[in-house]
């Protein structure tokens, strides 16, 4: 991790990213690739979550062992595209609670507009994983984290698939306490706020709306 940013540049990630980015990948495969990549990011981003001591009985003997307390984990996808990462994480941590924050970017200003928020009751006491495949200007995730902090959430991580220097800088400036996990740091934003080379509009590609 350098300056709060972990880039997961594993060969499996690099391979899957090629197909996720491709404009020839259809909705069904895009969704599956997003799920697989989210799993690989989750593996890295959960490296330091707390575990509890327990024990288990193997066929040979009783032994001490460990368990994650899923009750204390909150997944918070930013709608819409963040939903594409939720199932992958729930597969690892089926007991996790899921909150939702609805934001879209105003096409003119690129500023996030909030339209929904429903969070687990005890979010202030949880390890929070904010999910959104795209970190572009950083406005959306910065707003989502602001909302979470208003509810006293503390241990917050951000998981994305593709980021860019502009978004990383903005998030580091607004929320320096939040660790960022990403599969790639792309070149830059274009004049209308899309990541280059990127993958286009993640929500549209996940849900086939364009
Ligand atoms: C996309 C993406 C992020 C946001 C990133 O959502 O899923 O939430 O843009 O851009 P930013 O870093 O510049 O804020 P979008 O606003 O297109 O909404 P949608 O998921 O509903 O399509
Ligand atoms: N949102 C997306 O879905 N894609 C981008 O490149 C930027 C913002």
mmCIF file of C-alpha atoms and ligand atoms in Angstrom:
data_model
loop_
_atom_site.group_PDB
_atom_site.id
_atom_site.type_symbol
_atom_site.label_atom_id
_atom_site.label_comp_id
_atom_site.label_asym_id
_atom_site.label_seq_id
_atom_site.Cartn_x
_atom_site.Cartn_y
_atom_site.Cartn_z
ATOM 1 C CA UNK A 1 0.000 0.000 0.000
ATOM 2 C CA UNK A 2 1.357 3.426 -0.987
ATOM 3 C CA UNK A 3 -0.368 6.556 0.397
ATOM 4 C CA UNK A 4 -3.554 4.646 1.285
ATOM 5 C CA UNK A 5 -3.793 3.092 -2.209
ATOM 6 C CA UNK A 6 -3.454 -0.635 -2.914
ATOM 7 C CA UNK A 7 -3.327 -1.567 -6.604
ATOM 8 C CA UNK A 8 -4.164 -5.229 -7.089
ATOM 9 C CA UNK A 9 -2.017 -6.002 -10.107
ATOM 10 C CA UNK A 10 -2.305 -9.797 -9.894
ATOM 11 C CA UNK A 11 -2.143 -11.612 -13.275
ATOM 12 C CA UNK A 12 -5.720 -12.903 -12.825
ATOM 13 C CA UNK A 13 -6.906 -9.325 -12.336
ATOM 14 C CA UNK A 14 -4.985 -8.053 -15.378
ATOM 15 C CA UNK A 15 -6.454 -10.816 -17.525
ATOM 16 C CA UNK A 16 -10.055 -10.216 -16.455
ATOM 17 C CA UNK A 17 -9.710 -6.448 -16.821
ATOM 18 C CA UNK A 18 -8.915 -6.858 -20.520
ATOM 19 C CA UNK A 19 -12.322 -8.434 -21.110
ATOM 20 C CA UNK A 20 -14.158 -6.105 -18.744
ATOM 21 C CA UNK A 21 -12.845 -3.084 -20.653
ATOM 22 C CA UNK A 22 -13.539 -4.467 -24.128
ATOM 23 C CA UNK A 23 -16.482 -2.900 -25.929
ATOM 24 C CA UNK A 24 -17.188 -6.325 -27.447
ATOM 25 C CA UNK A 25 -18.008 -7.870 -24.046
ATOM 26 C CA UNK A 26 -21.759 -8.326 -23.643
ATOM 27 C CA UNK A 27 -23.845 -7.519 -20.564
ATOM 28 C CA UNK A 28 -23.947 -11.059 -19.235
ATOM 29 C CA UNK A 29 -20.160 -11.586 -19.374
ATOM 30 C CA UNK A 30 -19.508 -8.031 -18.127
ATOM 31 C CA UNK A 31 -21.579 -8.735 -15.008
ATOM 32 C CA UNK A 32 -19.763 -12.004 -14.354
ATOM 33 C CA UNK A 33 -16.335 -10.379 -14.800
ATOM 34 C CA UNK A 34 -17.309 -7.573 -12.429
ATOM 35 C CA UNK A 35 -18.297 -10.180 -9.840
ATOM 36 C CA UNK A 36 -15.031 -12.087 -10.243
ATOM 37 C CA UNK A 37 -12.919 -8.933 -10.036
ATOM 38 C CA UNK A 38 -14.829 -7.774 -6.963
ATOM 39 C CA UNK A 39 -13.917 -11.071 -5.304
ATOM 40 C CA UNK A 40 -10.252 -10.551 -6.020
ATOM 41 C CA UNK A 41 -10.374 -6.982 -4.646
ATOM 42 C CA UNK A 42 -12.282 -8.222 -1.592
ATOM 43 C CA UNK A 43 -9.576 -10.786 -0.877
ATOM 44 C CA UNK A 44 -7.008 -8.004 -0.580
ATOM 45 C CA UNK A 45 -9.229 -5.435 1.143
ATOM 46 C CA UNK A 46 -10.293 -7.846 3.900
ATOM 47 C CA UNK A 47 -6.724 -8.782 4.789
ATOM 48 C CA UNK A 48 -6.849 -6.961 8.149
ATOM 49 C CA UNK A 49 -10.458 -7.412 9.283
ATOM 50 C CA UNK A 50 -10.817 -8.718 12.821
ATOM 51 C CA UNK A 51 -11.166 -12.432 13.502
ATOM 52 C CA UNK A 52 -12.424 -14.117 16.671
ATOM 53 C CA UNK A 53 -10.888 -17.123 18.328
ATOM 54 C CA UNK A 54 -12.954 -20.277 18.090
ATOM 55 C CA UNK A 55 -12.319 -23.980 17.824
ATOM 56 C CA UNK A 56 -13.323 -26.790 15.515
ATOM 57 C CA UNK A 57 -13.168 -30.555 15.487
ATOM 58 C CA UNK A 58 -11.292 -32.138 12.618
ATOM 59 C CA UNK A 59 -11.794 -35.876 11.983
ATOM 60 C CA UNK A 60 -8.674 -36.342 14.137
ATOM 61 C CA UNK A 61 -8.872 -33.849 17.021
ATOM 62 C CA UNK A 62 -10.212 -30.630 18.442
ATOM 63 C CA UNK A 63 -8.199 -27.555 17.487
ATOM 64 C CA UNK A 64 -8.214 -23.812 18.031
ATOM 65 C CA UNK A 65 -9.257 -21.793 14.993
ATOM 66 C CA UNK A 66 -10.666 -18.425 13.799
ATOM 67 C CA UNK A 67 -13.908 -16.877 12.554
ATOM 68 C CA UNK A 68 -14.862 -13.560 10.968
ATOM 69 C CA UNK A 69 -17.714 -11.819 12.733
ATOM 70 C CA UNK A 70 -19.835 -10.958 9.697
ATOM 71 C CA UNK A 71 -22.276 -9.153 12.006
ATOM 72 C CA UNK A 72 -19.779 -6.318 12.292
ATOM 73 C CA UNK A 73 -19.204 -5.859 8.575
ATOM 74 C CA UNK A 74 -21.192 -3.437 6.427
ATOM 75 C CA UNK A 75 -21.106 -3.429 2.631
ATOM 76 C CA UNK A 76 -22.266 -0.135 1.147
ATOM 77 C CA UNK A 77 -22.645 -0.145 -2.652
ATOM 78 C CA UNK A 78 -23.123 3.205 -4.375
ATOM 79 C CA UNK A 79 -26.111 2.757 -6.697
ATOM 80 C CA UNK A 80 -26.286 1.692 -9.390
ATOM 81 C CA UNK A 81 -22.955 0.257 -10.406
ATOM 82 C CA UNK A 82 -21.768 -0.652 -6.903
ATOM 83 C CA UNK A 83 -24.474 -3.347 -6.838
ATOM 84 C CA UNK A 84 -22.338 -5.307 -9.297
ATOM 85 C CA UNK A 85 -19.790 -5.915 -6.519
ATOM 86 C CA UNK A 86 -22.104 -6.902 -3.648
ATOM 87 C CA UNK A 87 -22.788 -10.574 -4.376
ATOM 88 C CA UNK A 88 -19.087 -11.353 -4.650
ATOM 89 C CA UNK A 89 -18.465 -9.971 -1.185
ATOM 90 C CA UNK A 90 -21.516 -11.670 0.301
ATOM 91 C CA UNK A 91 -20.194 -14.967 -0.971
ATOM 92 C CA UNK A 92 -17.162 -14.470 1.320
ATOM 93 C CA UNK A 93 -19.104 -12.903 4.174
ATOM 94 C CA UNK A 94 -22.773 -13.990 4.053
ATOM 95 C CA UNK A 95 -23.473 -12.455 7.475
ATOM 96 C CA UNK A 96 -22.449 -8.938 6.397
ATOM 97 C CA UNK A 97 -25.074 -6.208 6.518
ATOM 98 C CA UNK A 98 -25.752 -4.257 3.340
ATOM 99 C CA UNK A 99 -26.528 -0.526 3.220
ATOM 100 C CA UNK A 100 -27.313 1.410 0.037
ATOM 101 C CA UNK A 101 -26.454 4.944 -1.009
ATOM 102 C CA UNK A 102 -28.051 6.247 -4.212
ATOM 103 C CA UNK A 103 -26.028 8.878 -6.077
ATOM 104 C CA UNK A 104 -25.806 9.908 -9.702
ATOM 105 C CA UNK A 105 -23.519 12.424 -11.375
ATOM 106 C CA UNK A 106 -25.156 15.507 -12.790
ATOM 107 C CA UNK A 107 -24.036 15.391 -16.437
ATOM 108 C CA UNK A 108 -23.305 19.129 -16.593
ATOM 109 C CA UNK A 109 -21.559 19.768 -13.272
ATOM 110 C CA UNK A 110 -20.308 16.198 -12.578
ATOM 111 C CA UNK A 111 -21.408 16.779 -8.978
ATOM 112 C CA UNK A 112 -23.080 13.847 -7.159
ATOM 113 C CA UNK A 113 -26.819 14.073 -6.542
ATOM 114 C CA UNK A 114 -28.166 11.959 -3.674
ATOM 115 C CA UNK A 115 -31.494 10.148 -4.117
ATOM 116 C CA UNK A 116 -31.404 7.297 -1.590
ATOM 117 C CA UNK A 117 -29.794 6.225 1.677
ATOM 118 C CA UNK A 118 -30.522 3.238 3.893
ATOM 119 C CA UNK A 119 -27.765 2.085 6.233
ATOM 120 C CA UNK A 120 -27.461 -0.615 8.924
ATOM 121 C CA UNK A 121 -28.422 0.686 12.375
ATOM 122 C CA UNK A 122 -25.081 0.075 14.078
ATOM 123 C CA UNK A 123 -22.885 1.343 11.238
ATOM 124 C CA UNK A 124 -20.811 3.388 13.715
ATOM 125 C CA UNK A 125 -19.535 0.128 15.174
ATOM 126 C CA UNK A 126 -18.758 -1.705 11.925
ATOM 127 C CA UNK A 127 -15.985 -2.183 9.397
ATOM 128 C CA UNK A 128 -17.467 -0.475 6.338
ATOM 129 C CA UNK A 129 -16.678 -1.426 2.732
ATOM 130 C CA UNK A 130 -17.873 1.172 0.222
ATOM 131 C CA UNK A 131 -18.284 -0.389 -3.236
ATOM 132 C CA UNK A 132 -18.282 1.342 -6.630
ATOM 133 C CA UNK A 133 -16.434 0.035 -9.682
ATOM 134 C CA UNK A 134 -15.474 3.516 -10.931
ATOM 135 C CA UNK A 135 -13.437 6.249 -9.196
ATOM 136 C CA UNK A 136 -13.517 9.127 -11.713
ATOM 137 C CA UNK A 137 -13.611 12.683 -10.275
ATOM 138 C CA UNK A 138 -14.050 11.119 -6.828
ATOM 139 C CA UNK A 139 -17.121 13.254 -6.132
ATOM 140 C CA UNK A 140 -19.507 10.306 -5.687
ATOM 141 C CA UNK A 141 -17.410 8.294 -3.265
ATOM 142 C CA UNK A 142 -16.385 11.398 -1.294
ATOM 143 C CA UNK A 143 -20.081 12.241 -0.861
ATOM 144 C CA UNK A 144 -20.932 8.650 0.124
ATOM 145 C CA UNK A 145 -18.205 8.683 2.780
ATOM 146 C CA UNK A 146 -19.390 12.075 4.029
ATOM 147 C CA UNK A 147 -22.875 10.546 4.498
ATOM 148 C CA UNK A 148 -21.366 7.575 6.338
ATOM 149 C CA UNK A 149 -19.308 9.797 8.613
ATOM 150 C CA UNK A 150 -22.421 11.831 9.468
ATOM 151 C CA UNK A 151 -23.717 8.507 10.853
ATOM 152 C CA UNK A 152 -20.443 8.164 12.818
ATOM 153 C CA UNK A 153 -18.976 5.370 10.673
ATOM 154 C CA UNK A 154 -15.237 5.157 11.324
ATOM 155 C CA UNK A 155 -13.357 2.228 9.817
ATOM 156 C CA UNK A 156 -14.123 2.827 6.137
ATOM 157 C CA UNK A 157 -12.458 1.258 3.092
ATOM 158 C CA UNK A 158 -13.237 1.992 -0.566
ATOM 159 C CA UNK A 159 -13.154 -0.814 -3.138
ATOM 160 C CA UNK A 160 -13.265 -0.078 -6.855
ATOM 161 C CA UNK A 161 -12.227 -1.747 -10.088
ATOM 162 C CA UNK A 162 -10.904 1.183 -12.148
ATOM 163 C CA UNK A 163 -9.591 4.485 -10.785
ATOM 164 C CA UNK A 164 -7.605 7.435 -12.095
ATOM 165 C CA UNK A 165 -5.150 9.949 -10.602
ATOM 166 C CA UNK A 166 -7.762 12.754 -10.360
ATOM 167 C CA UNK A 167 -10.186 10.638 -8.314
ATOM 168 C CA UNK A 168 -7.502 9.229 -6.047
ATOM 169 C CA UNK A 169 -6.195 12.743 -5.319
ATOM 170 C CA UNK A 170 -9.688 14.026 -4.518
ATOM 171 C CA UNK A 171 -10.436 11.119 -2.167
ATOM 172 C CA UNK A 172 -7.068 11.410 -0.436
ATOM 173 C CA UNK A 173 -7.692 15.118 0.144
ATOM 174 C CA UNK A 174 -11.285 14.791 1.358
ATOM 175 C CA UNK A 175 -10.979 11.542 3.360
ATOM 176 C CA UNK A 176 -7.297 10.796 4.048
ATOM 177 C CA UNK A 177 -8.280 8.122 6.594
ATOM 178 C CA UNK A 178 -9.923 5.890 3.951
ATOM 179 C CA UNK A 179 -7.871 3.150 2.328
ATOM 180 C CA UNK A 180 -8.466 2.680 -1.407
ATOM 181 C CA UNK A 181 -8.308 -0.710 -3.178
ATOM 182 C CA UNK A 182 -8.334 -0.730 -6.968
ATOM 183 C CA UNK A 183 -7.484 -3.100 -9.828
ATOM 184 C CA UNK A 184 -6.045 -0.343 -12.033
ATOM 185 C CA UNK A 185 -5.079 3.318 -12.001
ATOM 186 C CA UNK A 186 -5.859 4.542 -15.517
ATOM 187 C CA UNK A 187 -4.365 7.533 -17.364
ATOM 188 C CA UNK A 188 -6.790 10.416 -16.861
ATOM 189 C CA UNK A 189 -10.330 11.783 -17.231
ATOM 190 C CA UNK A 190 -11.640 13.048 -20.545
ATOM 191 C CA UNK A 191 -13.419 16.417 -20.906
ATOM 192 C CA UNK A 192 -16.779 14.928 -19.828
ATOM 193 C CA UNK A 193 -15.458 13.133 -16.766
ATOM 194 C CA UNK A 194 -15.012 9.615 -18.167
ATOM 195 C CA UNK A 195 -11.949 7.564 -17.294
ATOM 196 C CA UNK A 196 -9.475 6.900 -20.140
ATOM 197 C CA UNK A 197 -9.031 4.183 -21.235
ATOM 198 C CA UNK A 198 -11.652 3.018 -18.673
ATOM 199 C CA UNK A 199 -14.574 0.835 -19.669
ATOM 200 C CA UNK A 200 -17.271 3.385 -20.457
ATOM 201 C CA UNK A 201 -20.316 3.806 -18.218
ATOM 202 C CA UNK A 202 -20.257 1.023 -15.646
ATOM 203 C CA UNK A 203 -23.973 1.256 -14.771
ATOM 204 C CA UNK A 204 -25.045 1.099 -18.398
ATOM 205 C CA UNK A 205 -22.733 -1.824 -19.120
ATOM 206 C CA UNK A 206 -23.926 -3.770 -16.053
ATOM 207 C CA UNK A 207 -27.608 -3.262 -16.730
ATOM 208 C CA UNK A 208 -27.723 -2.900 -20.524
ATOM 209 C CA UNK A 209 -29.308 0.555 -20.421
ATOM 210 C CA UNK A 210 -27.488 1.874 -23.474
HETATM 211 C C1 LIG B 1 -20.824 6.307 -11.972
HETATM 212 C C2 LIG B 1 -20.039 5.349 -11.109
HETATM 213 C C3 LIG B 1 -19.724 6.195 -9.897
HETATM 214 C C4 LIG B 1 -19.556 7.562 -10.482
HETATM 215 C C5 LIG B 1 -18.081 7.872 -10.535
HETATM 216 O O1 LIG B 1 -22.128 6.408 -11.544
HETATM 217 O O2 LIG B 1 -20.717 4.182 -10.802
HETATM 218 O O3 LIG B 1 -20.754 6.178 -8.920
HETATM 219 O O4 LIG B 1 -20.101 7.526 -11.808
HETATM 220 O O5 LIG B 1 -17.864 9.145 -10.961
HETATM 221 P P1 LIG B 1 -17.216 10.264 -10.027
HETATM 222 O O6 LIG B 1 -16.036 9.650 -9.358
HETATM 223 O O7 LIG B 1 -16.849 11.345 -10.996
HETATM 224 O O8 LIG B 1 -18.249 10.725 -9.052
HETATM 225 P P2 LIG B 1 -23.209 7.339 -12.310
HETATM 226 O O9 LIG B 1 -23.175 8.713 -11.751
HETATM 227 O O10 LIG B 1 -23.002 7.198 -13.786
HETATM 228 O O11 LIG B 1 -24.582 6.731 -11.854
HETATM 229 P P3 LIG B 1 -25.219 5.297 -12.205
HETATM 230 O O12 LIG B 1 -24.379 4.245 -11.486
HETATM 231 O O13 LIG B 1 -26.586 5.394 -11.639
HETATM 232 O O14 LIG B 1 -25.192 5.112 -13.683
HETATM 233 N N1 LIG B 2 -18.592 6.675 -14.321
HETATM 234 C C1 LIG B 2 -18.471 5.608 -15.146
HETATM 235 O O1 LIG B 2 -19.315 4.704 -15.134
HETATM 236 N N2 LIG B 2 -17.436 5.581 -15.987
HETATM 237 C C2 LIG B 2 -16.498 6.538 -16.018
HETATM 238 O O2 LIG B 2 -15.544 6.429 -16.807
HETATM 239 C C3 LIG B 2 -16.639 7.637 -15.157
HETATM 240 C C4 LIG B 2 -17.701 7.677 -14.318
#
